[in-house]
Coordinates of C-alpha atoms in Angstrom, one line a residue:
X1286 CA -35.7 37.3 15.6
X1287 CA -38.6 36.1 13.5
X1288 CA -40.1 32.6 13.9
X1289 CA -38.6 31.3 10.6
X1290 CA -35.2 32.5 11.8
X1291 CA -35.6 30.8 15.1
X1292 CA -36.7 27.6 13.4
X1293 CA -33.7 27.7 11.1
X1294 CA -31.3 28.3 14.0
X1295 CA -32.9 25.4 15.8
X1296 CA -32.5 23.1 12.8
X1297 CA -28.9 24.2 12.3
X1298 CA -28.2 23.4 16.0
X1299 CA -29.9 20.1 15.6
X1300 CA -27.9 19.2 12.5
X1301 CA -24.7 20.2 14.2
X1302 CA -25.5 18.0 17.1
X1303 CA -26.4 15.1 14.8
X1304 CA -23.1 15.5 13.0
X1305 CA -21.1 15.5 16.3
X1306 CA -22.9 12.4 17.4
X1307 CA -22.2 10.8 14.1
X1308 CA -18.5 11.6 14.5
X1309 CA -18.4 10.1 18.0
X1310 CA -20.3 7.1 16.7
X1311 CA -17.8 6.5 13.9
X1312 CA -14.8 6.7 16.4
X1313 CA -16.5 4.3 18.9
X1314 CA -17.5 1.9 16.1
X1315 CA -13.9 1.9 14.8
X1316 CA -12.3 1.3 18.2
X1317 CA -14.7 -1.4 19.2
X1318 CA -14.3 -3.1 15.8
X1319 CA -10.5 -3.1 16.2
X1320 CA -10.8 -4.7 19.6
X1321 CA -13.1 -7.4 18.2
X1322 CA -10.7 -8.0 15.3
X1323 CA -7.7 -8.2 17.7
X1324 CA -9.5 -10.9 19.7
X1325 CA -10.6 -12.8 16.5
X1326 CA -7.0 -12.7 15.2
X1327 CA -5.5 -14.1 18.3
X1328 CA -8.2 -16.7 18.5
X1329 CA -7.7 -17.8 14.9
X1330 CA -3.9 -17.9 15.3
X1331 CA -4.5 -20.1 18.3
X1332 CA -6.6 -22.4 16.0
X1333 CA -3.7 -22.4 13.4
X1334 CA -1.3 -23.6 16.1
X1335 CA -3.3 -26.9 16.1
X1336 CA -1.2 -27.9 13.0
X1337 CA 1.5 -28.6 15.5
X1338 CA -0.7 -30.6 17.9
X1339 CA -3.3 -30.2 20.6
X1340 CA -0.7 -29.5 23.3
X1341 CA 0.6 -26.5 21.3
X1342 CA -3.0 -25.2 21.1
X1343 CA -3.4 -25.5 24.9
X1344 CA -0.1 -23.7 25.5
X1345 CA -1.0 -20.7 23.3
X1346 CA -4.6 -20.6 24.8
X1347 CA -3.1 -20.1 28.2
X1348 CA -1.1 -17.2 26.9
X1349 CA -4.2 -15.8 25.2
X1350 CA -6.3 -16.1 28.3
X1351 CA -3.6 -14.1 30.2
X1352 CA -5.2 -10.9 28.8
X1353 CA -8.7 -11.7 27.5
X1354 CA -9.8 -13.4 30.7
X1355 CA -8.7 -10.5 33.0
X1356 CA -11.2 -7.9 34.0
X1357 CA -9.8 -5.2 31.5
X1358 CA -9.8 -7.8 28.7
X1359 CA -13.3 -9.0 29.5
X1360 CA -14.8 -5.5 29.8
X1361 CA -13.1 -4.4 26.5
X1362 CA -14.2 -7.6 24.7
X1363 CA -17.8 -7.8 25.7
X1364 CA -18.2 -4.1 25.8
X1365 CA -17.1 -4.0 22.2
X1366 CA -19.3 -6.9 21.3
X1367 CA -22.3 -4.9 22.5
X1368 CA -21.2 -1.5 21.4
X1369 CA -20.0 -2.3 17.9
X1370 CA -23.2 -3.8 16.5
X1371 CA -25.3 -1.2 18.2
X1372 CA -23.5 1.7 16.6
X1373 CA -23.3 -0.1 13.3
X1374 CA -27.1 -0.3 13.4
X1375 CA -27.1 3.5 14.1
X1376 CA -24.9 4.0 11.1
X1377 CA -27.2 2.0 8.9
X1378 CA -30.3 3.7 10.3
X1379 CA -28.8 7.1 9.5
X1380 CA -28.7 6.3 5.8
X1381 CA -31.3 8.0 3.7
X1382 CA -30.7 5.8 0.7
X1383 CA -29.7 2.1 0.4
X1384 CA -28.2 2.5 -3.0
X1385 CA -24.6 1.7 -2.3
X1386 CA -21.6 -0.3 -3.7
X1387 CA -21.8 -4.1 -3.4
X1388 CA -18.9 -4.1 -0.9
X1389 CA -20.8 -2.0 1.6
X1390 CA -23.9 -4.1 1.2
X1391 CA -21.8 -7.2 1.8
X1392 CA -20.3 -5.8 5.0
X1393 CA -23.7 -4.9 6.4
X1394 CA -25.1 -8.4 5.5
X1395 CA -22.2 -10.1 7.2
X1396 CA -22.7 -8.0 10.3
X1397 CA -26.3 -9.1 10.5
X1398 CA -25.5 -12.8 9.9
X1399 CA -22.6 -13.2 12.4
X1400 CA -24.8 -13.1 15.5
X1401 CA -26.8 -16.2 14.3
X1402 CA -23.7 -18.3 14.9
X1403 CA -21.6 -16.3 17.3
X1404 CA -24.2 -16.1 20.1
X1405 CA -24.3 -20.0 20.4
X1406 CA -20.5 -20.1 20.5
X1407 CA -20.1 -17.5 23.2
X1408 CA -22.8 -18.9 25.5
X1409 CA -21.5 -22.5 25.1
X1410 CA -18.0 -21.4 26.1
X1411 CA -17.7 -18.3 28.2
X1412 CA -21.2 -18.2 29.8
X1413 CA -21.4 -21.9 30.5
X1414 CA -17.9 -21.9 31.8
X1415 CA -18.7 -19.1 34.2
X1416 CA -21.9 -20.6 35.6
X1417 CA -21.3 -24.4 35.4
X1418 CA -17.5 -24.5 35.3
X1419 CA -17.7 -26.2 31.9
X1420 CA -14.2 -27.0 30.6
X1421 CA -13.2 -24.4 28.0
X1422 CA -9.9 -26.1 27.1
X1423 CA -9.3 -27.0 23.5
X1424 CA -9.3 -30.8 24.1
X1425 CA -12.8 -30.5 25.6
X1426 CA -14.3 -27.9 23.2
X1427 CA -13.1 -29.6 20.1
X1428 CA -14.7 -32.8 21.1
X1429 CA -18.0 -31.0 21.5
X1430 CA -17.7 -29.2 18.1
X1431 CA -16.3 -32.0 15.9
X1432 CA -17.8 -33.2 13.6
X1433 CA -21.4 -32.2 14.3
X1434 CA -20.8 -28.4 14.5
X1435 CA -17.6 -28.3 12.4
X1436 CA -19.3 -26.7 9.4
X1437 CA -21.2 -24.0 11.3
X1438 CA -18.0 -23.1 13.2
X1439 CA -16.0 -22.9 10.1
X1440 CA -18.6 -20.7 8.5
X1441 CA -18.6 -18.5 11.5
X1442 CA -14.8 -18.1 11.3
X1443 CA -15.0 -17.1 7.6
X1444 CA -17.9 -14.6 8.3
X1445 CA -16.1 -12.9 11.1
X1446 CA -12.8 -12.7 9.3
X1447 CA -14.3 -11.4 6.0
X1448 CA -16.3 -8.7 7.9
X1449 CA -13.2 -7.6 9.7
X1450 CA -11.0 -7.5 6.6
X1451 CA -13.5 -5.4 4.7
X1452 CA -13.5 -3.0 7.6
X1453 CA -9.7 -2.8 7.7
X1454 CA -9.6 -2.3 4.0
X1455 CA -12.0 0.6 4.2
X1456 CA -9.9 2.1 7.0
X1457 CA -6.6 1.9 5.2
X1458 CA -7.3 2.1 1.5
X1459 CA -7.1 5.9 1.3
X1460 CA -3.6 6.0 3.1
X1461 CA -0.5 6.3 1.0
X1462 CA 1.4 3.8 3.1
X1463 CA -1.2 1.1 2.6
X1464 CA 0.2 0.5 -0.9
X1465 CA 3.5 -0.7 0.5
X1466 CA 1.8 -3.2 2.8
X1467 CA -1.1 -4.2 0.6
X1468 CA 0.4 -7.5 -0.6
X1469 CA 1.4 -8.4 3.0
X1470 CA -2.1 -7.6 4.1
X1471 CA -3.6 -9.8 1.4
X1472 CA -1.3 -12.6 2.2
X1473 CA -2.3 -12.5 5.9
X1474 CA -6.0 -12.1 5.1
X1475 CA -5.8 -15.4 3.2
X1476 CA -3.3 -17.4 5.4
X1477 CA -4.9 -16.7 8.8
X1478 CA -8.3 -18.2 8.1
X1479 CA -6.9 -21.0 6.0
X1480 CA -4.3 -22.1 8.6
X1481 CA -7.0 -21.7 11.3
X1482 CA -9.3 -24.1 9.6
X1483 CA -6.5 -26.6 9.1
X1484 CA -5.4 -26.3 12.7
X1485 CA -9.0 -26.7 13.8
X1486 CA -9.4 -29.9 11.9
X1487 CA -6.1 -31.4 13.0
X1488 CA -6.6 -30.5 16.6
X1489 CA -10.2 -31.8 16.6
X1490 CA -9.2 -35.2 15.2
X1491 CA -6.5 -35.5 17.8
X1492 CA -8.9 -34.6 20.6
X1493 CA -11.3 -37.4 19.4
X1494 CA -8.5 -39.9 19.7
X1495 CA -7.8 -39.1 23.4
X1496 CA -9.1 -41.7 25.8
X1497 CA -11.3 -39.4 27.9
X1498 CA -14.7 -40.1 29.4
X1499 CA -17.7 -38.6 27.6
X1500 CA -19.0 -35.3 28.9
X1501 CA -22.3 -35.3 30.7
X1502 CA -24.6 -32.3 30.2
X1503 CA -27.3 -31.8 32.8
X1504 CA -30.9 -30.7 32.2
X1505 CA -30.2 -27.4 33.9
X1506 CA -27.3 -26.7 31.6
X1507 CA -29.4 -27.5 28.5
X1508 CA -32.2 -25.3 29.8
X1509 CA -29.9 -22.4 30.6
X1510 CA -28.1 -22.7 27.2
X1511 CA -31.4 -22.6 25.3
X1512 CA -32.8 -19.7 27.3
X1513 CA -29.7 -17.6 26.9
X1514 CA -29.4 -18.3 23.2
X1515 CA -33.1 -17.5 22.6
X1516 CA -32.9 -14.3 24.7
X1517 CA -29.7 -13.0 23.1
X1518 CA -30.8 -13.6 19.5
X1519 CA -34.3 -12.2 20.2
X1520 CA -32.7 -9.1 21.7
X1521 CA -30.4 -8.5 18.7
X1522 CA -32.9 -9.2 16.0
X1523 CA -35.6 -7.3 18.0
X1524 CA -33.2 -4.4 17.9
X1525 CA -32.8 -4.8 14.2
X1526 CA -36.5 -4.9 13.7
X1527 CA -36.9 -1.7 15.8
X1528 CA -34.4 0.0 13.5
X1529 CA -36.3 -1.2 10.5
X1530 CA -39.5 0.3 11.9
X1531 CA -37.7 3.5 12.7
X1532 CA -36.4 3.8 9.2
X1533 CA -39.8 3.1 7.7
X1534 CA -41.6 5.6 9.9
X1535 CA -38.9 8.2 9.2
X1536 CA -39.3 7.8 5.4
X1537 CA -43.1 8.2 5.7
X1538 CA -42.6 11.3 7.8
X1539 CA -40.1 13.0 5.5
X1540 CA -42.0 12.2 2.4
X1541 CA -45.1 14.0 3.8
X1542 CA -43.2 17.1 5.0
X1543 CA -41.6 19.9 3.1
X1544 CA -39.1 19.4 0.3
X1545 CA -35.9 21.3 -0.7
X1546 CA -34.4 22.0 -4.1
X1547 CA -31.0 20.6 -4.8
X1548 CA -29.1 21.9 -7.8
X1549 CA -26.2 19.7 -9.0
X1550 CA -24.1 21.6 -11.5
X1551 CA -24.0 19.6 -14.7
X1552 CA -26.6 17.1 -13.4
X1553 CA -29.8 19.0 -13.2
X1554 CA -32.1 19.9 -10.3
X1555 CA -33.9 17.6 -7.9
X1556 CA -36.6 18.0 -5.3
X1557 CA -36.5 15.9 -2.2
X1558 CA -37.2 15.8 1.5
X1559 CA -34.3 17.0 3.7
X1560 CA -32.3 14.5 5.6
X1561 CA -29.9 12.6 3.3
X1562 CA -26.3 13.6 3.0
X1563 CA -25.2 15.0 -0.4
X1564 CA -23.3 11.8 -1.0
X1565 CA -26.5 9.8 -0.5
X1566 CA -28.3 12.1 -2.9
X1567 CA -25.7 11.3 -5.5
X1568 CA -26.3 7.6 -5.0
X1569 CA -30.1 8.0 -5.0
X1570 CA -30.2 9.9 -8.3
X1571 CA -27.4 7.9 -10.0
X1572 CA -25.1 11.0 -10.3
X1573 CA -21.4 9.9 -11.0
X1574 CA -19.4 10.7 -7.9
X1575 CA -16.2 9.7 -6.1
X1576 CA -16.3 8.1 -2.6
X1577 CA -13.1 6.3 -1.8
X1578 CA -13.8 5.6 1.9
X1579 CA -17.5 4.9 1.5
X1580 CA -18.7 8.1 3.2
X1581 CA -16.7 7.7 6.5
X1582 CA -14.8 11.1 6.3
X1583 CA -11.5 9.3 5.9
X1584 CA -10.8 10.7 2.4
X1585 CA -11.6 13.8 0.5
X1586 CA -12.7 12.3 -2.8
X1587 CA -16.4 13.2 -2.3
X1588 CA -15.7 16.9 -1.8
X1589 CA -18.0 19.4 -3.4
X1590 CA -18.0 23.2 -3.9
X1591 CA -21.1 24.7 -2.3
X1592 CA -22.0 27.4 -4.8
X1593 CA -25.2 28.6 -3.1
X1594 CA -26.6 27.9 0.3
X1595 CA -23.3 27.5 2.3
X1596 CA -24.6 29.8 5.1
X1597 CA -27.4 27.4 5.9
X1598 CA -25.1 24.4 6.5
X1599 CA -23.8 23.6 9.9
X1600 CA -20.0 24.1 10.4
X1601 CA -17.7 21.1 9.7
X1602 CA -17.3 18.5 12.5
X1603 CA -13.8 17.9 13.9
X1604 CA -13.1 15.0 11.5
X1605 CA -14.3 16.9 8.5
X1606 CA -12.4 20.1 9.4
X1607 CA -9.2 18.2 10.0
X1608 CA -9.4 16.5 6.6
X1609 CA -10.2 19.8 4.9
X1610 CA -7.2 21.4 6.5
X1611 CA -5.0 18.5 5.4
X1612 CA -5.8 19.1 1.7
X1613 CA -5.8 22.9 2.1
X1614 CA -9.4 23.1 0.9
X1615 CA -10.6 26.6 0.0
X1616 CA -13.7 28.2 1.5
X1617 CA -17.1 26.6 0.6
X1618 CA -15.5 23.3 -0.1
X1619 CA -17.2 20.6 2.0
X1620 CA -17.3 16.8 2.1
X1621 CA -20.5 15.5 0.5
X1622 CA -20.7 12.6 3.0
X1623 CA -20.8 15.0 6.0
X1624 CA -23.4 17.6 5.0
X1625 CA -27.2 17.1 5.3
X1626 CA -28.9 20.1 3.7
X1627 CA -32.1 21.4 5.4
X1628 CA -32.6 24.2 2.9
X1629 CA -32.1 24.7 -0.9
X1630 CA -28.5 24.1 -2.0
X1631 CA -26.4 24.2 -5.1
X1632 CA -23.2 22.1 -5.3
X1633 CA -20.6 21.2 -7.9
X1634 CA -18.7 17.9 -7.8
X1635 CA -15.0 18.5 -7.7
X1636 CA -13.8 14.9 -8.3
X1637 CA -16.3 13.0 -10.5
X1638 CA -16.3 9.4 -11.3
X1639 CA -16.6 8.2 -14.9
X1640 CA -19.7 9.4 -16.6
X1641 CA -20.7 5.9 -17.5
X1642 CA -20.4 4.6 -14.0
X1643 CA -23.3 2.4 -12.8
X1644 CA -25.8 4.2 -10.5
X1645 CA -24.7 4.1 -6.9
X1646 CA -21.1 3.4 -7.7
X1647 CA -18.3 5.7 -6.8
X1648 CA -14.8 6.0 -7.8
X1649 CA -13.1 2.6 -7.8
X1650 CA -9.4 3.0 -7.2
X1651 CA -7.1 0.7 -9.1
X1652 CA -4.0 -0.9 -7.7
X1653 CA -1.7 1.8 -9.0
X1654 CA -3.6 4.9 -7.8
X1655 CA -1.9 6.9 -5.1
X1656 CA 1.1 8.9 -4.0
X1657 CA 4.5 7.2 -3.7
X1658 CA 8.2 7.6 -4.0
X1659 CA 9.3 7.0 -7.6
X1660 CA 12.3 7.6 -9.8
X1661 CA 11.3 9.3 -13.1
X1662 CA 13.4 9.3 -16.2
X1663 CA 12.8 11.8 -19.0
X1664 CA 14.8 11.4 -22.2
X1665 CA 14.8 13.4 -25.5
X1666 CA 16.8 13.3 -28.7
X1667 CA 18.9 16.4 -29.3
X1668 CA 18.8 18.5 -32.4
X1669 CA 15.9 16.4 -33.7
X1670 CA 14.4 19.3 -35.6
X1671 CA 17.5 19.8 -37.6
X1672 CA 17.7 16.1 -38.3
X1673 CA 14.1 15.9 -39.4
X1674 CA 14.6 18.7 -42.0
X1675 CA 17.3 16.6 -43.7
X1676 CA 15.6 13.2 -43.7
X1677 CA 12.9 11.8 -45.8
X1678 CA 9.6 11.1 -43.9
X1679 CA 9.9 7.3 -44.4
X1680 CA 13.5 7.3 -43.1
X1681 CA 12.7 9.5 -40.2
X1682 CA 9.7 7.4 -39.0
X1683 CA 11.7 4.2 -39.5
X1684 CA 14.5 5.6 -37.3
X1685 CA 12.1 6.7 -34.6
X1686 CA 10.4 3.3 -34.6
X1687 CA 13.8 1.7 -34.1
X1688 CA 14.8 4.2 -31.5
X1689 CA 11.7 3.8 -29.4
X1690 CA 12.0 0.0 -29.7
X1691 CA 15.4 0.1 -28.2
X1692 CA 14.4 2.5 -25.5
X1693 CA 11.4 0.4 -24.6
X1694 CA 13.6 -2.7 -24.2
X1695 CA 16.1 -0.8 -22.0
X1696 CA 13.3 0.4 -19.7
X1697 CA 11.4 -2.8 -19.4
X1698 CA 14.6 -4.8 -18.9
X1699 CA 15.0 -2.9 -15.6
X1700 CA 11.4 -3.2 -14.5
X1701 CA 10.4 0.3 -15.5
X1702 CA 7.3 1.6 -17.2
X1703 CA 7.1 4.0 -20.1
X1704 CA 4.3 6.4 -19.3
X1705 CA 4.4 8.7 -22.4
X1706 CA 6.0 9.0 -25.8
X1707 CA 6.1 12.6 -27.2
X1708 CA 7.7 13.4 -30.5
X1709 CA 11.3 12.4 -30.1
X1710 CA 11.3 11.7 -26.4
X1711 CA 9.6 9.7 -23.6
X1712 CA 9.1 9.5 -19.9
X1713 CA 9.5 6.4 -17.8
X1714 CA 8.9 5.6 -14.1
X1715 CA 10.6 3.1 -11.8
X1716 CA 9.6 2.0 -8.3
X1717 CA 6.0 0.9 -8.9
X1718 CA 7.1 -2.3 -7.4
X1719 CA 10.0 -2.8 -5.0
X1720 CA 12.1 -0.5 -2.8
X1721 CA 13.1 3.1 -3.5
X1722 CA 16.8 2.1 -3.7
X1723 CA 16.1 -0.6 -6.2
X1724 CA 14.1 1.9 -8.3
X1725 CA 16.9 4.5 -8.4
X1726 CA 19.5 1.8 -9.3
X1727 CA 17.3 0.5 -12.1
X1728 CA 16.7 3.9 -13.5
X1729 CA 20.4 4.8 -13.6
X1730 CA 21.2 1.4 -15.1
X1731 CA 18.5 1.9 -17.7
X1732 CA 19.9 5.3 -18.6
X1733 CA 23.3 3.7 -19.2
X1734 CA 21.7 1.1 -21.5
X1735 CA 19.9 3.9 -23.4
X1736 CA 23.2 5.8 -24.0
X1737 CA 24.8 2.6 -25.2
X1738 CA 21.8 1.9 -27.5
X1739 CA 22.1 5.3 -29.0
X1740 CA 25.8 4.7 -29.7
X1741 CA 24.8 1.4 -31.4
X1742 CA 22.3 3.2 -33.5
X1743 CA 24.9 5.7 -34.5
X1744 CA 27.2 2.9 -35.7
X1745 CA 24.3 1.3 -37.6
X1746 CA 22.8 4.4 -39.2
X1747 CA 25.9 6.6 -39.1
X1748 CA 26.4 6.6 -42.9
X1749 CA 22.7 7.6 -43.5
X1750 CA 22.5 10.4 -40.9
X1751 CA 23.7 13.9 -41.5
X1752 CA 24.1 14.4 -37.8
X1753 CA 25.0 11.8 -35.1
X1754 CA 22.2 10.9 -32.7
X1755 CA 22.6 12.4 -29.2
X1756 CA 20.3 12.0 -26.3
X1757 CA 19.7 13.9 -23.0
X1758 CA 18.4 12.1 -20.0
X1759 CA 17.2 13.6 -16.7
X1760 CA 16.6 11.4 -13.6
X1761 CA 15.1 12.4 -10.3
X1762 CA 13.7 10.5 -7.3
X1763 CA 10.8 11.9 -5.3
X1764 CA 7.1 11.8 -4.5
X1765 CA 4.8 11.5 -7.4
X1766 CA 1.1 10.7 -8.0
X1767 CA 0.2 7.7 -10.2
X1768 CA -3.1 6.5 -11.5
X1769 CA -5.2 5.8 -14.5
X1770 CA -7.1 8.3 -16.7
X1771 CA -9.2 7.9 -19.8
X1772 CA -12.6 7.8 -21.4
X1773 CA -14.5 5.7 -23.9
X1774 CA -12.9 7.4 -26.9
X1775 CA -9.2 7.5 -25.8
X1776 CA -9.2 4.4 -23.6
X1777 CA -7.4 3.9 -20.3
X1778 CA -3.9 5.2 -19.7
X1779 CA -1.5 5.0 -16.7
X1780 CA 0.0 8.3 -15.9
X1781 CA 2.5 9.8 -13.4
X1782 CA 2.3 13.5 -12.4
X1783 CA 3.8 15.8 -9.8
X1784 CA 6.9 17.8 -9.0
X1785 CA 9.2 14.9 -9.5
X1786 CA 8.2 14.6 -13.2
X1787 CA 8.7 18.4 -13.6
X1788 CA 12.2 18.2 -12.0
X1789 CA 13.2 15.2 -14.2
X1790 CA 12.1 17.2 -17.3
X1791 CA 14.1 20.2 -16.3
X1792 CA 17.2 18.0 -15.6
X1793 CA 16.8 16.6 -19.1
X1794 CA 16.7 20.2 -20.5
X1795 CA 19.8 21.1 -18.5
X1796 CA 21.8 18.4 -20.4
X1797 CA 22.1 20.7 -23.4
X1798 CA 23.5 23.5 -21.3
X1799 CA 26.0 21.5 -19.3
X1800 CA 27.0 19.2 -22.2
X1801 CA 26.2 15.9 -20.3
X1802 CA 24.3 13.0 -21.7
X1803 CA 22.8 12.1 -18.4
X1804 CA 22.0 14.4 -15.4
X1805 CA 21.0 12.7 -12.2
X1806 CA 19.7 14.5 -9.1
X1807 CA 21.5 14.1 -5.8
X1808 CA 18.3 12.7 -4.4
X1809 CA 18.4 9.8 -7.0
X1810 CA 22.1 9.1 -6.3
X1811 CA 21.4 9.1 -2.6
X1812 CA 18.4 6.8 -3.0
X1813 CA 20.4 4.3 -5.0
X1814 CA 22.9 3.9 -2.2
X1815 CA 25.7 3.5 -4.8
X1816 CA 28.8 5.5 -6.0
X1817 CA 29.3 6.2 -9.7
X1818 CA 32.4 7.0 -11.6
X1819 CA 33.0 9.9 -14.0
X1820 CA 30.5 12.3 -12.4
X1821 CA 30.5 16.1 -12.5
X1822 CA 28.9 18.0 -9.7
X1823 CA 26.3 20.5 -11.0
X1824 CA 23.9 23.1 -9.6
X1825 CA 20.7 23.2 -11.6
X1826 CA 18.3 26.1 -11.3
X1827 CA 14.7 24.7 -11.0
X1828 CA 11.7 26.8 -11.8
X1829 CA 9.7 27.5 -8.7
X1830 CA 12.5 26.8 -6.4
X1831 CA 14.7 29.5 -4.8
X1832 CA 17.7 27.2 -4.3
X1833 CA 19.4 25.3 -7.1
X1834 CA 19.2 21.5 -7.2
X1835 CA 22.4 19.5 -6.6
X1836 CA 22.8 17.0 -9.5
X1837 CA 25.6 15.0 -11.2
X1838 CA 26.3 14.9 -14.9
X1839 CA 27.6 11.9 -16.8
X1840 CA 29.4 12.6 -20.1
X1841 CA 28.8 8.9 -21.1
X1842 CA 26.9 5.9 -19.8
X1843 CA 26.8 5.9 -16.0
X1844 CA 29.1 3.2 -14.5
X1845 CA 29.3 2.0 -10.8
X1846 CA 32.6 2.8 -9.1
X1847 CA 34.6 -0.4 -9.3
X1848 CA 36.5 -0.3 -6.0
X1849 CA 35.2 0.5 -2.5
X1850 CA 38.4 2.6 -1.9
X1851 CA 37.5 4.6 -5.0
X1852 CA 34.0 5.2 -3.6
X1853 CA 35.3 6.2 -0.3
X1854 CA 37.6 8.7 -1.9
X1855 CA 34.7 10.2 -3.7
X1856 CA 32.8 10.6 -0.5
X1857 CA 35.8 12.2 1.3
X1858 CA 36.8 14.5 -1.6
X1859 CA 35.8 18.2 -1.5
X1860 CA 32.5 19.2 -3.1
X1861 CA 32.9 18.9 -6.9
X1862 CA 35.6 16.2 -6.9
X1863 CA 35.2 13.5 -9.4
X1864 CA 35.6 9.8 -8.8
X1865 CA 38.9 9.9 -10.6
X1866 CA 40.3 12.5 -8.2
X1867 CA 40.2 15.4 -10.6
X1868 CA 38.5 18.6 -9.5
X1869 CA 35.2 19.0 -11.4
X1870 CA 33.6 22.3 -12.2
X1871 CA 30.4 23.2 -10.5
X1872 CA 28.1 24.3 -13.4
X1873 CA 25.5 27.0 -12.6
X1874 CA 23.0 25.7 -15.1
X1875 CA 20.5 28.5 -14.7
X1876 CA 18.1 29.7 -17.4
X1877 CA 21.0 31.6 -19.1
X1878 CA 23.2 28.4 -19.2
X1879 CA 26.5 27.4 -17.7
X1880 CA 29.8 29.0 -18.1
X1881 CA 32.2 27.4 -20.6
X1882 CA 34.8 26.9 -17.9
X1883 CA 32.4 24.9 -15.8
X1884 CA 31.3 22.5 -18.5
X1885 CA 32.8 19.1 -18.8
X1886 CA 34.2 18.2 -22.1
X1887 CA 31.8 16.0 -24.1
X1888 CA 33.0 12.7 -25.5
X1889 CA 33.9 12.5 -29.2
X1890 CA 30.9 11.5 -31.4

């Protein structure tokens, strides 16, 4: 093996080792941060109990001390207090560019500011209590803090809580389930510090009114307090200074060594020193990119296709490999935040942010982006082509305007959202807010209103129409992806895509073959938790699926079964029995259509 090959293998092994250490560092930082946040949450809730009086605060404090003052609790707490900032500094020092979103800069700034106030608080309570048996109860501590240190302690509470909430938000934001708990999370994030500050003020005023002798602080206590505070702060900020010097020395070294060529498809070629991750390169050069988790390998939005140079990259770490397997990523697809090229590389961004995004900014997810359970309604006017050939353009457009106005009212009245109008049809989604059952119920109720609205339009325009208006509606409940797309020319649009939309569309197409106004999948009926009268059991062939989909056809507006006994009879009846007790045909609505014997009779126009 030649010397360049040996050097390359050594660099690859070093990079692999650095990535493994980075993966461990992330996990340790996460666990220690969660421990510190758990302590802060219990501490602040203890403050909030002060609203009910000082005695209640003391009672909850005894319960809280039951764990945090034991040896396991003490080791976990103070170990995390040492480990978390240390590995956070390692994370910052590993950055090769400090161009980053404001939210990440804020989290780093808060992490550096917290020790200024937290060190004094820890030494005045836990350390002084251990060495001088200083009373740590609320009635004693509040008298020392209020009102002289009330402002600084309140600021400390807000700094710690904000830092923790940003971290939790980064951790959960890429998870689909987070959307369901986002409002609860936001409410807790606001209420906990607010109630803690109120309880702190109420309890402190009550403590001042207690007839207790003033505390006496000896010279030894003051000297020890000052010494420990100075030593602890000096150690922390000395460590910060060492990291700053390390980063400066590293930058000088890398800028005087060799450079590599990075080719970004569609964004030109750059020359730079090796060391930064590809994601950091995007930020340094202002290349639009996506980075939902901020480069923590918790999402796959920063993934890139390695076109040339994949053999020189170290293999994926455990976290990266797990995430790539989860999204079934093909070969040569890697996470930009996890690869640090040492040799020339050519990559293509697979999920770019908007082209006019500010430098250093990644993809900013909106409140609706994600995957969730929705109920999709697809509706379309039947025989519209024949109708359009016999109508004047002015009459046809006027009719369509009236039709879409009625449809829009029917959808919005049931808290749905129309995602698309196309020709003589539209698609609507339900379940963006609220439960899955409520969404399915609202979608079926909206379909009933749509059918009635079409009947009303027939009565109003019947004399002017050569053919009566008929509508087909398909409804399905399932998993779908929602989000916003657009550009400067077309603007921003909310869209819904996925298999659920496709199935709802095919159910709408099946209404022509089975002669039903509304076809609702069994999944939507089950999700609604209700029984409906006048249904016809159907089997609908779905493209891409081997087995047909069970669905139910309505020859008119869907109506909820009026009596519980009737609903029970439907559930107990053999497959294909209608709510009225008659045996319904099972229509094989495949691509060739259903048999005439299996079709329910349509209502008279």
